[in-house]
Amino acid sequence: MSSSKKIRVLVAKPGLDGHDRGAKIVARALRDAGMEVIYTGLRQTPEMIVRAALDEGVHCIGLSILSGAHNALFPRVMELLKEEGIDDVLVVGGGIIPEDDIPELKKAGIAAIFGPGTPLDEIIEYIKANVKL
Amino acid sequence: MSVSELVNGVLSGKRRELARLISLIENEDPEAAEVLSRLYKNTGKAHVIGITGPPGSGKSSLVTKLTAELRKRNKTIGVVCVDPSSPFTGGALLGDRIRMQEHTLDKDVYVRSMGTRGHLGGLARATSDAVRAIDAFGKDIIFVETVGAGQAEVEIIEIAQTIIVTDVPGSGDDIQAIKAGIMEIADIFVVNKKDLPGADRKVTEINAMLDIDPIERAWRPPVLLTNGRTGEGVLEVIEKIQAHLQFLKESGLLEQKGLQRSRDELHDLMRYKLTRELYQKLEGRPEYEAAIKKIAARKEDPYTVAERLIAEFLFSESR
Amino acid sequence: MKDSSKLRGLVNKWEDEAVATTVKRFPEREKKFETISGLPVNRLYTPLDLEELDYEKDLGFPGQYPFTRGVQPTGYRGRFWTMRQYSGFATARETNERFHFLLEQGQTGLSIAFDLPTQIGYDSDDVLAQGEVGKVGVAIDSLSDMEVLFEGIPLDKVSTSMTINAPASVLLAMYIAVAVKQGVSMDRLRGTIQNDILKEYVARGTYIFPPKPSMRLITDIFKFCSEKMPLWNTISISGYHIREAGSTAVQEVAFTLADGIAYVQAAIDAGLDVDDFASRLSFFFGSHSDFLEEICKFRAARRLWARIMRERFKAKNDDSCRMRFHTQTAGCTLTAQQPDNNVVRVTLQALQAVLGGTQSLHTNSRDEALSLPTEQSVQIALRTQQIIAHESGVGDTIDPLAGSYYIEALTNKIEESAVAYIEKIDAMGGAPTSIENGFIQREISEAAYQFQKSVDESRRVVVGVNKFTVEEESKFDYLRVNPKAEKEQVKELKKVRLARDEEKVKKTLDHLHTVAKSDENLMPPIIDAVKVYATLGEICGILRDVFGEYKAPDIL
């Protein structure tokens, strides 16, 4: 069994929305792609997400929001990561995120946004290609 | 991060350095051994408590409740949760953390999830060293939650001073699992979900099994009832944990366990190192390959060859 | 019997000769055909598939037990279904404007979407509300917001549906208080509160309290309404969110009805007579993309519920066995790619719901995979319903697909499969237990994952997503929630707090605390508290203190 480096991913639902179908499907797909996936459950504050990412030593954080609160919460996660001195973690987002919001989110440091209908393989390949192990 | 940065970071309580060190341990990075050897003198202070039991028996919720109570008493806490990795893909879903949410922002609680990465025995290969790292980091109490698949999860005995075995009322099969493997290692039994019917019966069953158990025990494991949701019964568990530690100290078993563990560990390390060196020396060498071919062709036998090669190796090393 | 053996012979002959030769030359598209939920679909259905069907027992007449053919004796010949578009965003003021727009467009009922802080019992100025205020619905903090929300809308004329669960009592209390101010007594109020906490634990996630006190809040509402609000639907037992979370059609029926069973049992355990409250239970389903399967699903659910009420709970009144339901077209089938295609999807799904005999309908807007819908998109969605009602003619005869061999066979199959699930859940100790041990969540997760994989691997075609794709200039006009909404709402809340009589607030909240600890009905003290402008967050805060909060198990 290979115990060499494994990609560790935190899949998190910031904010209050309870729609976790997407987050759970992505979590399972990443596992099936050989990654170690830590799922945080619902209603996570940015503070909780960053702390979990820090403690768990993850290489990637996947944030999922369907409520429209992404403009407030995604950049907050990035800010807190910076405060903790974490600059080597890949952060990606998903959910219902209008095209117009994406440039701002990218500027805040979110590496990629995956909207509805994104094939799971695309997400997996993106993470594999972009994480720093 | 350099070795010194990691050592100093962990010793001065920096979470990021601790997290990095555990990742290195999990990845079997040689740097991890260097860091651990420098941290070693700072370990051995934490009370390590193993939590094992079948899936769904409330291990995580028990840890959460114990943590909440111990935090009130100003104890600092480390938690390592182990979940199974898929034997096919190597991936794992590490979900125990969800239950620990209420402690996420407490700076005196450190939670780390681990996949088994193919290791059997209820723990990951890295668990033991990760616990050591958290120990050096200065946590007073470290909980280690095993996979909980049942049968052969006895490895926990090598790293924990106190072992709690959890169970739930109902499903009579569980008790078979307990009988088969983990009965002997339990220091405390916890029957969780006391609000479910059959909880009291379960307690009686376990007690009855302890009564007929032929093993001579200086410590009779108490069988406690808790409710992981409300936290009922948790105070009693903590009392028993403390009592058990006290017992270990007074009976001299703690010291004895410590010695045994050091002996085992040294033995394991030496065996590991020796084997590795031996292989490095032999692997790919023409005479080694030739010997293998001869064994396969039944011209030589593996017993004699092994004796010879090891003797040669030891001889060359001592020269 | 003789007839059927003759027919069987003919069917076999057709399979062996006509079909076999054709298949040899032109193989069928699939080896095995299945509904989207994985139920087998045969090549052909004939009377042989319905040999067991007993018209009187299994179908009956519209408006009569077991209601397979609908709950109204005249179907849609009397009145069309209620066209009810779910809406709400930003502040009460802005939502009130949208309501007026919808009513002017011919919508016949209101359906309120609340923002997440409201649904989880936090005021807009709570730290946890940051970024969420007014996002997925309207923010309601106190009676003052509710007054603005219904300004100029006579509450004796409209029926109002509120998608509110954990704090349903509080919003219902506010609605009553607004009505009373308008001079409308509560016995004349018509509408629905969702009030279905079990599916929140399973699929939707806006829970607050643990199951036990949550069930008490619900039965308190049942009791209160059975005495004081005879026209009010006290619960909308929802399969929609279970389906959206990825379940199959069978699971949707089974888990929803299992939840329903749990509510009825809880009310009976709380001392209510089944016939006193059962007629006010309502349901809510999704309308997914398998056209015929969905029609059968609605019919099967209706029949199964009737049988459960009569056989299991011994309901005497037919009204207690009558499953009335709202339907929403499936949000999860909308695609962000080529969003105009969604208009067609919604049209088919709406038609299914009508052919399945829904009582009210929400049609999704084409842009909902991208953001909240614009006014123009909402209008198209509503027009879709109006075209089906007024132009297609499908509402002119009742349950027009009944008797189709396939429809009746699949209706039976769905009912049978749902019964098997419910038996499994019963054996575990009922819906609450199977939610707590994660059985239901795991079943849904697994189905969702399998579905997604089938799309990803192109075993299932989603037009515009994995087939017939185009490079898109994705410039779509969409609704932006007023970015100042949060600030404005927090300011309003401050004003309310300054203007109210603090002493009265404290007194009513203290009283609520006392009642919460007892087993008296919670509705009256909640009404007292909202009347003096205690906020939603304050009221839920008291209940949180007494009841604690629910923590989800780790189910993936």
CSV table of C-alpha atoms in Angstrom, one decimal, chain C residues 294-548:
chain,number,residue,atom,x,y,z
C,294,GLU,CA,-43.0,11.5,-11.8
C,295,ILE,CA,-46.7,11.3,-12.7
C,296,CYS,CA,-46.8,7.8,-11.2
C,297,LYS,CA,-44.9,9.0,-8.2
C,298,PHE,CA,-47.6,11.6,-7.3
C,299,ARG,CA,-50.4,9.0,-7.8
C,300,ALA,CA,-48.6,6.4,-5.8
C,301,ALA,CA,-47.8,8.8,-2.9
C,302,ARG,CA,-51.5,9.8,-2.7
C,303,ARG,CA,-52.7,6.3,-2.6
C,304,LEU,CA,-50.1,5.1,-0.1
C,305,TRP,CA,-50.8,7.9,2.3
C,306,ALA,CA,-54.5,7.3,2.2
C,307,ARG,CA,-53.9,3.7,3.0
C,308,ILE,CA,-51.5,4.5,5.8
C,309,MET,CA,-54.0,6.9,7.4
C,310,ARG,CA,-56.9,4.5,7.2
C,311,GLU,CA,-55.1,1.2,8.0
C,312,ARG,CA,-52.4,2.2,10.3
C,313,PHE,CA,-53.9,5.2,12.1
C,314,LYS,CA,-57.5,4.2,11.8
C,315,ALA,CA,-58.6,7.6,10.5
C,316,LYS,CA,-62.4,7.7,10.1
C,317,ASN,CA,-62.8,10.8,7.9
C,318,ASP,CA,-61.9,10.5,4.3
C,319,ASP,CA,-60.5,14.0,4.7
C,320,SER,CA,-57.9,12.7,7.0
C,321,CYS,CA,-56.7,10.4,4.3
C,322,ARG,CA,-56.6,13.0,1.5
C,323,MET,CA,-53.0,13.9,0.5
C,324,ARG,CA,-52.9,17.4,-0.8
C,325,PHE,CA,-49.6,18.6,-2.0
C,326,HIS,CA,-47.6,21.4,-3.4
C,327,THR,CA,-45.1,20.8,-6.2
C,328,GLN,CA,-41.9,22.6,-7.3
C,329,THR,CA,-40.1,21.8,-10.4
C,330,ALA,CA,-36.7,20.3,-9.6
C,331,GLY,CA,-34.0,22.9,-9.0
C,332,CYS,CA,-31.3,20.4,-9.3
C,333,THR,CA,-32.2,19.6,-12.9
C,334,LEU,CA,-31.6,23.2,-14.0
C,335,THR,CA,-28.3,23.8,-15.8
C,336,ALA,CA,-26.0,26.8,-15.7
C,337,GLN,CA,-25.1,25.9,-19.3
C,338,GLN,CA,-27.5,27.3,-22.0
C,339,PRO,CA,-29.9,28.5,-19.3
C,340,ASP,CA,-32.7,29.1,-21.7
C,341,ASN,CA,-33.1,25.4,-22.1
C,342,ASN,CA,-34.3,25.4,-18.5
C,343,VAL,CA,-37.6,26.9,-19.7
C,344,VAL,CA,-38.3,23.7,-21.6
C,345,ARG,CA,-37.3,21.5,-18.7
C,346,VAL,CA,-39.6,23.4,-16.4
C,347,THR,CA,-42.4,23.2,-18.8
C,348,LEU,CA,-42.3,19.4,-18.9
C,349,GLN,CA,-41.9,19.2,-15.1
C,350,ALA,CA,-44.8,21.5,-14.6
C,351,LEU,CA,-46.9,19.4,-16.9
C,352,GLN,CA,-46.0,16.2,-15.0
C,353,ALA,CA,-47.1,17.8,-11.8
C,354,VAL,CA,-50.4,18.8,-13.3
C,355,LEU,CA,-51.0,15.4,-14.8
C,356,GLY,CA,-50.1,14.0,-11.3
C,357,GLY,CA,-52.8,16.2,-9.8
C,358,THR,CA,-50.9,18.7,-7.7
C,359,GLN,CA,-52.8,21.3,-5.6
C,360,SER,CA,-50.3,24.1,-6.1
C,361,LEU,CA,-47.2,24.6,-8.2
C,362,HIS,CA,-44.0,26.6,-8.3
C,363,THR,CA,-42.2,26.7,-11.6
C,364,ASN,CA,-38.5,27.4,-11.4
C,365,SER,CA,-37.0,30.3,-13.3
C,366,ARG,CA,-34.4,29.5,-16.0
C,367,ASP,CA,-31.6,31.4,-14.3
C,368,GLU,CA,-31.8,29.7,-10.9
C,369,ALA,CA,-28.6,27.7,-11.4
C,370,LEU,CA,-26.9,31.0,-11.8
C,371,SER,CA,-28.4,33.2,-9.1
C,372,LEU,CA,-31.7,34.5,-7.8
C,373,PRO,CA,-34.2,34.9,-10.7
C,374,THR,CA,-34.9,38.2,-12.3
C,375,GLU,CA,-38.4,39.5,-12.7
C,376,GLN,CA,-38.4,38.6,-16.4
C,377,SER,CA,-37.5,35.0,-15.7
C,378,VAL,CA,-40.0,34.7,-13.0
C,379,GLN,CA,-42.6,36.0,-15.4
C,380,ILE,CA,-41.8,33.3,-18.0
C,381,ALA,CA,-42.0,30.7,-15.3
C,382,LEU,CA,-45.4,31.8,-14.2
C,383,ARG,CA,-46.5,32.1,-17.9
C,384,THR,CA,-45.5,28.5,-18.3
C,385,GLN,CA,-48.1,27.5,-15.8
C,386,GLN,CA,-50.7,29.7,-17.3
C,387,ILE,CA,-50.1,28.2,-20.7
C,388,ILE,CA,-50.5,24.7,-19.4
C,389,ALA,CA,-53.7,25.7,-17.6
C,390,HIS,CA,-55.4,27.8,-20.2
C,391,GLU,CA,-54.1,26.5,-23.5
C,392,SER,CA,-53.1,22.9,-23.3
C,393,GLY,CA,-56.4,21.5,-22.2
C,394,VAL,CA,-54.9,18.9,-19.9
C,395,GLY,CA,-57.0,20.1,-17.0
C,396,ASP,CA,-60.3,19.5,-18.7
C,397,THR,CA,-60.7,15.9,-17.8
C,398,ILE,CA,-59.6,14.3,-14.5
C,399,ASP,CA,-56.5,12.2,-14.2
C,400,PRO,CA,-56.3,11.6,-17.9
C,401,LEU,CA,-53.4,9.1,-17.9
C,402,ALA,CA,-55.2,6.6,-15.6
C,403,GLY,CA,-55.6,3.2,-17.1
C,404,SER,CA,-52.5,3.4,-19.2
C,405,TYR,CA,-50.8,0.1,-18.7
C,406,TYR,CA,-47.5,1.6,-18.0
C,407,ILE,CA,-48.8,4.4,-15.7
C,408,GLU,CA,-50.7,2.0,-13.5
C,409,ALA,CA,-47.9,-0.6,-13.5
C,410,LEU,CA,-45.3,2.0,-12.5
C,411,THR,CA,-47.7,3.5,-9.9
C,412,ASN,CA,-47.9,0.1,-8.3
C,413,LYS,CA,-44.2,-0.5,-8.5
C,414,ILE,CA,-43.4,2.8,-6.8
C,415,GLU,CA,-45.9,2.2,-4.1
C,416,GLU,CA,-44.6,-1.3,-3.4
C,417,SER,CA,-41.0,-0.2,-3.3
C,418,ALA,CA,-41.9,2.7,-1.0
C,419,VAL,CA,-43.7,0.3,1.3
C,420,ALA,CA,-40.6,-1.9,1.5
C,421,TYR,CA,-38.5,1.1,2.6
C,422,ILE,CA,-41.1,2.2,5.2
C,423,GLU,CA,-41.1,-1.2,6.6
C,424,LYS,CA,-37.3,-1.1,7.0
C,425,ILE,CA,-37.6,2.3,8.7
C,426,ASP,CA,-40.3,1.0,11.0
C,427,ALA,CA,-38.1,-1.9,12.0
C,428,MET,CA,-35.4,0.6,12.9
C,429,GLY,CA,-37.8,2.4,15.2
C,430,GLY,CA,-39.3,5.0,12.8
C,431,ALA,CA,-38.0,8.0,10.9
C,432,PRO,CA,-36.4,9.9,13.8
C,433,THR,CA,-34.3,6.9,14.7
C,434,SER,CA,-33.3,6.2,11.1
C,435,ILE,CA,-32.3,9.8,10.8
C,436,GLU,CA,-30.3,9.8,14.0
C,437,ASN,CA,-28.5,6.6,13.0
C,438,GLY,CA,-27.9,8.1,9.5
C,439,PHE,CA,-29.6,5.5,7.5
C,440,ILE,CA,-31.8,7.9,5.5
C,441,GLN,CA,-28.9,10.3,4.9
C,442,ARG,CA,-26.6,7.6,3.7
C,443,GLU,CA,-29.2,6.2,1.3
C,444,ILE,CA,-29.7,9.7,-0.2
C,445,SER,CA,-26.0,10.4,-0.4
C,446,GLU,CA,-25.3,7.1,-2.1
C,447,ALA,CA,-28.1,7.8,-4.7
C,448,ALA,CA,-26.8,11.3,-5.3
C,449,TYR,CA,-23.3,10.1,-5.9
C,450,GLN,CA,-24.3,7.4,-8.2
C,451,PHE,CA,-26.4,9.8,-10.2
C,452,GLN,CA,-23.6,12.3,-10.5
C,453,LYS,CA,-21.2,9.6,-11.6
C,454,SER,CA,-23.6,8.5,-14.3
C,455,VAL,CA,-23.7,12.0,-15.6
C,456,ASP,CA,-19.9,12.4,-15.4
C,457,GLU,CA,-19.4,9.2,-17.3
C,458,SER,CA,-22.0,10.2,-19.9
C,459,ARG,CA,-24.1,7.2,-19.2
C,460,ARG,CA,-26.8,9.7,-18.7
C,461,VAL,CA,-27.2,12.7,-21.0
C,462,VAL,CA,-27.8,16.2,-19.7
C,463,VAL,CA,-28.4,18.4,-22.7
C,464,GLY,CA,-25.9,21.2,-22.8
C,465,VAL,CA,-23.8,19.7,-20.0
C,466,ASN,CA,-22.3,16.5,-21.3
C,467,LYS,CA,-23.8,16.5,-24.8
C,468,PHE,CA,-24.8,19.2,-27.3
C,469,THR,CA,-22.5,21.6,-25.6
C,470,VAL,CA,-21.5,25.0,-27.0
C,471,GLU,CA,-19.0,27.6,-26.2
C,472,GLU,CA,-21.0,30.2,-24.3
C,473,GLU,CA,-20.7,33.9,-24.0
C,474,SER,CA,-22.1,33.7,-20.5
C,475,LYS,CA,-23.6,37.1,-20.3
C,476,PHE,CA,-26.8,36.6,-18.6
C,477,ASP,CA,-28.6,39.3,-16.8
C,478,TYR,CA,-29.3,38.3,-13.3
C,479,LEU,CA,-30.7,39.7,-10.1
C,480,ARG,CA,-28.3,41.3,-7.7
C,481,VAL,CA,-29.6,41.4,-4.1
C,482,ASN,CA,-29.3,45.0,-3.0
C,483,PRO,CA,-25.8,44.9,-1.4
C,484,LYS,CA,-26.9,47.5,1.2
C,485,ALA,CA,-29.8,45.2,2.3
C,486,GLU,CA,-27.8,43.9,5.3
C,487,LYS,CA,-26.8,47.3,6.5
C,488,GLU,CA,-30.4,48.7,6.1
C,489,GLN,CA,-31.9,45.7,7.8
C,490,VAL,CA,-29.5,46.0,10.8
C,491,LYS,CA,-30.4,49.7,11.0
C,492,GLU,CA,-34.1,48.9,11.0
C,493,LEU,CA,-33.6,46.4,13.7
C,494,LYS,CA,-31.9,48.9,15.9
C,495,LYS,CA,-34.8,51.3,15.4
C,496,VAL,CA,-37.2,48.6,16.5
C,497,ARG,CA,-35.2,47.8,19.5
C,498,LEU,CA,-35.1,51.5,20.5
C,499,ALA,CA,-38.8,52.1,20.0
C,500,ARG,CA,-40.3,49.1,21.8
C,501,ASP,CA,-41.2,48.8,25.5
C,502,GLU,CA,-38.3,46.8,26.9
C,503,GLU,CA,-40.1,46.0,30.1
C,504,LYS,CA,-42.9,44.2,28.2
C,505,VAL,CA,-40.4,42.4,26.0
C,506,LYS,CA,-38.6,41.1,29.1
C,507,LYS,CA,-41.8,40.1,30.7
C,508,THR,CA,-43.1,38.1,27.7
C,509,LEU,CA,-39.7,36.5,27.2
C,510,ASP,CA,-39.5,35.4,30.8
C,511,HIS,CA,-42.9,33.9,30.5
C,512,LEU,CA,-41.9,32.1,27.4
C,513,HIS,CA,-38.9,30.7,29.3
C,514,THR,CA,-41.3,29.3,31.9
C,515,VAL,CA,-43.7,27.8,29.4
C,516,ALA,CA,-40.8,26.2,27.5
C,517,LYS,CA,-39.8,24.4,30.6
C,518,SER,CA,-43.3,23.2,31.2
C,519,ASP,CA,-45.4,21.2,28.8
C,520,GLU,CA,-47.9,23.9,28.1
C,521,ASN,CA,-48.6,25.0,24.5
C,522,LEU,CA,-45.9,27.4,23.3
C,523,MET,CA,-48.0,29.2,20.7
C,524,PRO,CA,-49.7,31.7,23.1
C,525,PRO,CA,-46.5,33.0,24.8
C,526,ILE,CA,-44.8,33.3,21.4
C,527,ILE,CA,-47.7,35.4,20.1
C,528,ASP,CA,-47.5,37.6,23.2
C,529,ALA,CA,-43.8,38.1,22.6
C,530,VAL,CA,-44.0,39.0,18.9
C,531,LYS,CA,-46.8,41.5,19.6
C,532,VAL,CA,-44.5,43.6,21.8
C,533,TYR,CA,-41.8,43.3,19.1
C,534,ALA,CA,-39.5,40.8,20.8
C,535,THR,CA,-37.2,39.7,17.9
C,536,LEU,CA,-37.0,36.3,16.3
C,537,GLY,CA,-33.5,35.9,17.6
C,538,GLU,CA,-34.5,36.7,21.1
C,539,ILE,CA,-37.4,34.3,21.0
C,540,CYS,CA,-35.3,31.5,19.5
C,541,GLY,CA,-32.5,32.4,22.0
C,542,ILE,CA,-34.9,31.6,24.9
C,543,LEU,CA,-35.8,28.3,23.3
C,544,ARG,CA,-32.1,27.5,22.6
C,545,ASP,CA,-31.4,28.0,26.3
C,546,VAL,CA,-34.1,25.6,27.3
C,547,PHE,CA,-33.9,23.1,24.5
C,548,GLY,CA,-30.3,23.1,23.4
